[in-house]
mmCIF file of C-alpha atoms and ligand atoms in Angstrom:
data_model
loop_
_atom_site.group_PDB
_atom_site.id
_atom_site.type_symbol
_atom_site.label_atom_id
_atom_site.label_comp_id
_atom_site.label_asym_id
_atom_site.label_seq_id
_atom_site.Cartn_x
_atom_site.Cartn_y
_atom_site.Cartn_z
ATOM 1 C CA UNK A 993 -15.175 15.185 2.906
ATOM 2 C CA UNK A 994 -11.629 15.115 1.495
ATOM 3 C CA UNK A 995 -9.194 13.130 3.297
ATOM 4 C CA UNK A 996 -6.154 11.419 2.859
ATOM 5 C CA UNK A 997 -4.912 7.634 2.733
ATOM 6 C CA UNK A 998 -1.733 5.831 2.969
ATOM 7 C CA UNK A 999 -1.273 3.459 0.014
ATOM 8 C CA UNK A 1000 1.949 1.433 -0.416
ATOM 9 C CA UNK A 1001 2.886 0.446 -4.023
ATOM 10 C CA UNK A 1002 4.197 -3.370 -3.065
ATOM 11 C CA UNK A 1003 7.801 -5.186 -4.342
ATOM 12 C CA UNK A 1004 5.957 -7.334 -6.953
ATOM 13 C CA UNK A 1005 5.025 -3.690 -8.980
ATOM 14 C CA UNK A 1006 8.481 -2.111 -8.459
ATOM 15 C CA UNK A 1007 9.913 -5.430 -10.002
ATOM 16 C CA UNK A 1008 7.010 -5.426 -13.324
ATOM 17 C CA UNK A 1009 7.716 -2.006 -13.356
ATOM 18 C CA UNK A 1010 4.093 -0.867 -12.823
ATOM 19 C CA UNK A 1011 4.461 2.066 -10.799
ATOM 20 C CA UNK A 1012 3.543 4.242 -12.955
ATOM 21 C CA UNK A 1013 0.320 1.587 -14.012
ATOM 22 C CA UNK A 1014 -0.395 2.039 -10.254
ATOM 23 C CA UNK A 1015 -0.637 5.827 -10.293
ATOM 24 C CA UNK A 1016 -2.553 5.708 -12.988
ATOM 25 C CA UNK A 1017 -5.399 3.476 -11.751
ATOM 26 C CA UNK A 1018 -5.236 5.755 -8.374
ATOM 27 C CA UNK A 1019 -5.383 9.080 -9.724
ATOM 28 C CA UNK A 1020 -7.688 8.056 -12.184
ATOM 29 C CA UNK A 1021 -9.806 6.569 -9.706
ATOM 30 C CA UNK A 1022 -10.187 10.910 -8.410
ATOM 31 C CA UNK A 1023 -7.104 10.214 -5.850
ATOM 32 C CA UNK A 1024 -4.165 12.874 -5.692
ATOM 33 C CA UNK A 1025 -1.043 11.933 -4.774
ATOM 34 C CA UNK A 1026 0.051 14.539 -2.141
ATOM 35 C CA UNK A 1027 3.471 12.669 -1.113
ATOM 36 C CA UNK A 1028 5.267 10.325 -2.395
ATOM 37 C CA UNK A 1029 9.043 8.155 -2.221
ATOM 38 C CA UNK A 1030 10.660 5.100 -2.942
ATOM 39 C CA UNK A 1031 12.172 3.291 -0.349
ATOM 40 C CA UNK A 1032 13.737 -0.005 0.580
ATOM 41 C CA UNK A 1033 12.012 -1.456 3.655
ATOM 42 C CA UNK A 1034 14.170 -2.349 6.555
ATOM 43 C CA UNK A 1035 13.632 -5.441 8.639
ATOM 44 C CA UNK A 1036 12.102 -3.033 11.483
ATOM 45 C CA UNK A 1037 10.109 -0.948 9.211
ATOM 46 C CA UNK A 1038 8.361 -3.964 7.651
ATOM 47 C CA UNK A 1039 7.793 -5.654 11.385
ATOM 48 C CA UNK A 1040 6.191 -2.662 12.825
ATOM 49 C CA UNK A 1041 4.175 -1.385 10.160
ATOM 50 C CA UNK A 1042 3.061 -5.087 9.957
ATOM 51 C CA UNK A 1043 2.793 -5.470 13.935
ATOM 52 C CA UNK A 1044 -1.327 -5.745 14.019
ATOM 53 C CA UNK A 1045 -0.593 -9.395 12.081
ATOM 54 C CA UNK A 1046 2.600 -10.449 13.660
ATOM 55 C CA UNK A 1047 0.363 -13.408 15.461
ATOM 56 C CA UNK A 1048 -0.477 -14.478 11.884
ATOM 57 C CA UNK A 1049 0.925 -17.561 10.052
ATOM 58 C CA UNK A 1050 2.184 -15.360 6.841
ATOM 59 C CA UNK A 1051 4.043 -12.881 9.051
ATOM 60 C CA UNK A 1052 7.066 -13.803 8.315
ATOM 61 C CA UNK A 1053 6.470 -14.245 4.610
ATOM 62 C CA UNK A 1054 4.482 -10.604 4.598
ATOM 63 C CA UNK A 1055 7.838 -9.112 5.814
ATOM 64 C CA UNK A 1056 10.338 -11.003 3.731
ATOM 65 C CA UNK A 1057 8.422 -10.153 0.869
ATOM 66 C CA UNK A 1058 8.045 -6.410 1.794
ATOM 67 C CA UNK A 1059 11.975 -6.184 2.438
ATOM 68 C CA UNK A 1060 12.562 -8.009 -1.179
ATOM 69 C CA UNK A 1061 12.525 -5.219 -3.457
ATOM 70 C CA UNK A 1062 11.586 -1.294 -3.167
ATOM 71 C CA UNK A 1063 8.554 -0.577 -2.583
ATOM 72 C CA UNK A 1064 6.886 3.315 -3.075
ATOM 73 C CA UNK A 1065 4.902 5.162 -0.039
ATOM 74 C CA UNK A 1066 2.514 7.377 -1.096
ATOM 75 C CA UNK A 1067 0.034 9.627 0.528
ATOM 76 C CA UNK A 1068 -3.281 10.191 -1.354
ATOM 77 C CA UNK A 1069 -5.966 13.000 -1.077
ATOM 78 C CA UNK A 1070 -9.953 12.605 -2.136
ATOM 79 C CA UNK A 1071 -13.112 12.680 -1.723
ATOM 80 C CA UNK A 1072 -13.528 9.821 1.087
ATOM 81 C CA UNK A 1073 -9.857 8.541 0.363
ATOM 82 C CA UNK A 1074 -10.148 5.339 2.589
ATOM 83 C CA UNK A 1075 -12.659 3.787 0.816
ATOM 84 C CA UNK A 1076 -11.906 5.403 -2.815
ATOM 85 C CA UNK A 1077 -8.916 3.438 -2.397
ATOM 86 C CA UNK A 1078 -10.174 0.587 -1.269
ATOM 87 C CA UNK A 1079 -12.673 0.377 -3.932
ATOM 88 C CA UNK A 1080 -9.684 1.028 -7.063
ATOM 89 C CA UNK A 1081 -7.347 -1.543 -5.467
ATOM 90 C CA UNK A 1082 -10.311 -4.447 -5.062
ATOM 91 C CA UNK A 1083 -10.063 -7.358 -2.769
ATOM 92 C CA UNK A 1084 -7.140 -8.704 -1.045
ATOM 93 C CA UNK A 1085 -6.792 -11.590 -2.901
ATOM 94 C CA UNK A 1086 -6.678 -10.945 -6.241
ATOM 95 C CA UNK A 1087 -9.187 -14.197 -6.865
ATOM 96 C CA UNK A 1088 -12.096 -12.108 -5.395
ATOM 97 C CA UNK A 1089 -11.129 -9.082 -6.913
ATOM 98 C CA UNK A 1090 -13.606 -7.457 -9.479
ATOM 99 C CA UNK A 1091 -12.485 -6.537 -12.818
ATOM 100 C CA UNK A 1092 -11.161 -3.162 -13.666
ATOM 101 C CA UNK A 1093 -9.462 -3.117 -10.111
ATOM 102 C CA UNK A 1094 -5.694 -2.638 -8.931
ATOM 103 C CA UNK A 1095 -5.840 -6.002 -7.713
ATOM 104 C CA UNK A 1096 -7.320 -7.755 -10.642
ATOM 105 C CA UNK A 1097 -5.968 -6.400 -13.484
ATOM 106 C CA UNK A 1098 -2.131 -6.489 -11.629
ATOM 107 C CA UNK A 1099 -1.862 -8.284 -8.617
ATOM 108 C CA UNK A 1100 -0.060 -11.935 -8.781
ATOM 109 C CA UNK A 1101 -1.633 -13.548 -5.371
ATOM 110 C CA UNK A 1102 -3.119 -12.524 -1.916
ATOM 111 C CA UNK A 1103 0.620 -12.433 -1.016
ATOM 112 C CA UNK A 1104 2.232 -10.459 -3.795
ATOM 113 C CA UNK A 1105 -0.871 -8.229 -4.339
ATOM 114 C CA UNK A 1106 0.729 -5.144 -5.244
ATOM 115 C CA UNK A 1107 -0.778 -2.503 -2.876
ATOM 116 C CA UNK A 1108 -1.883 -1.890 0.560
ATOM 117 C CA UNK A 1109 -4.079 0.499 1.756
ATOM 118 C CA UNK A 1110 -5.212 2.164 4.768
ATOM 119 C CA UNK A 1111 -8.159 0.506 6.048
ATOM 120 C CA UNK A 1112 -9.761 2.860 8.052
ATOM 121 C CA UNK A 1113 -9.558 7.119 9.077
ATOM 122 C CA UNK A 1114 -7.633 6.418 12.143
ATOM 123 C CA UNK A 1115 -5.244 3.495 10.489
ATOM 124 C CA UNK A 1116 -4.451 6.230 7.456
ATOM 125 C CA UNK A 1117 -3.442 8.988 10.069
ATOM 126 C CA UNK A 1118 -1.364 5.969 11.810
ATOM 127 C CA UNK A 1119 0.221 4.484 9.152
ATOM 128 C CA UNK A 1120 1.102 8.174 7.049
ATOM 129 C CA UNK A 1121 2.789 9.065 9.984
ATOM 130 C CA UNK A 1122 4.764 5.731 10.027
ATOM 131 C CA UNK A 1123 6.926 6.681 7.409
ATOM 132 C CA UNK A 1124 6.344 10.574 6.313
ATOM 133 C CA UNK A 1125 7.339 13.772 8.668
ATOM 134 C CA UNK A 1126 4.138 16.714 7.945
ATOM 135 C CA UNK A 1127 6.400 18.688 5.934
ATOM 136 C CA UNK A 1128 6.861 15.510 3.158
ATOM 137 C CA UNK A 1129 3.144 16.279 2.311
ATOM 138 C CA UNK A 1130 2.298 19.098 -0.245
ATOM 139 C CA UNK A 1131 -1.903 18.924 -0.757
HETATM 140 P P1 CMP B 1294 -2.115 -5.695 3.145
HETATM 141 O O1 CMP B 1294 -3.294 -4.833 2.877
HETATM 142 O O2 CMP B 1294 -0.779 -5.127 2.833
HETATM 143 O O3 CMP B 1294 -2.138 -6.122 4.684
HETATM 144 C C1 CMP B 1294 -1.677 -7.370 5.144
HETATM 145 C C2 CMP B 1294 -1.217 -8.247 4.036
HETATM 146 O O4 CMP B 1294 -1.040 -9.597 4.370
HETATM 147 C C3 CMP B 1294 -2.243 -8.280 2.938
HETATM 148 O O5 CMP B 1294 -2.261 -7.026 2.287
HETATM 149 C C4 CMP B 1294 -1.802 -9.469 2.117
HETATM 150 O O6 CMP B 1294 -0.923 -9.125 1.068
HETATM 151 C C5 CMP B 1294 -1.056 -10.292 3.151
HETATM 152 N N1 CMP B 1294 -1.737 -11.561 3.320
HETATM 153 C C6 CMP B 1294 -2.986 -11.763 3.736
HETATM 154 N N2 CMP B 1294 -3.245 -13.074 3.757
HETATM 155 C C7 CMP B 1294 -2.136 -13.710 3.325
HETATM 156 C C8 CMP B 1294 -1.785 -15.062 3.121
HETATM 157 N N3 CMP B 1294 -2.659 -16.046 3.362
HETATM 158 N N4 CMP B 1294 -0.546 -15.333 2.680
HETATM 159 C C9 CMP B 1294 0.344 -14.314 2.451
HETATM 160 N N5 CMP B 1294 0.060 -13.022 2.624
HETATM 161 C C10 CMP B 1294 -1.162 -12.729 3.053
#
């Protein structure tokens, strides 16, 4: 079925400049970017849409580092989106990562790793709603 993702383009790709190497990889990958802006993360944005690993030792590092720079939201539309995207950005830490992915070919460490992505249906619809109003997304 198509679906939709969330997918965050992360501070260490806004700073290379490799948003538009990002883009590439995704819509290449057969995902359609249905919404899209750049933002600066406040403190409270980072904290909540971070809250499921505020018990974690890198919390506080995951936000600092997600307030650092811009970052770019995007919505994204495909056949089985979640794991489409999941497959084109490769594991989280770049180390594990198999070649020709997001992570691999771009990412710096498990830290700076220069996307997120929705991990599951229910997570997407959470986390799109986070930080875009219905009307912000044109399929
Ligand atoms: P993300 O998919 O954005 O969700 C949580 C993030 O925490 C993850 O990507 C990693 O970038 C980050 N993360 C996971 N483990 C570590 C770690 N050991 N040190 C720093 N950041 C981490």
């Amino acid at each position: 079925a198509v679906t939709r993702t969330f997918s965050i383009i992360k501070p260490d790709a806004t700073r290379r400049n490799l948003t538009g190497a990002v883009t590439k990889m995704l819509e290449e990958a057969g995902l359609r970017v249905v919404a899209s802006k750049r933002i600066h993360m406040t403190r409270e944005q980072a904290e909540g849409f971070y809250a499921v690993h505020k018990e974690r030792p890198f919390f506080g590092e995951l936000v600092d580092f997600m307030m650092s720079e811009p970052v770019v939201v995007q919505v994204l539309e495909g056949e089985d989106a979640v794991a489409r995207n999941r497959d084109i950005m490769g594991a989280t830490n770049p180390a594990d990562a198999a070649p020709g992915t997001i992570r691999k070919e771009l990412a710096l460490s498990i830290g700076e790793n220069t996307v997120h992505g929705s991990d599951s249906d229910e997570n997407a619809a959470i986390e799109i709603a986070f930080f875009f109003k219905p009307e912000e997304i044109v399929g």
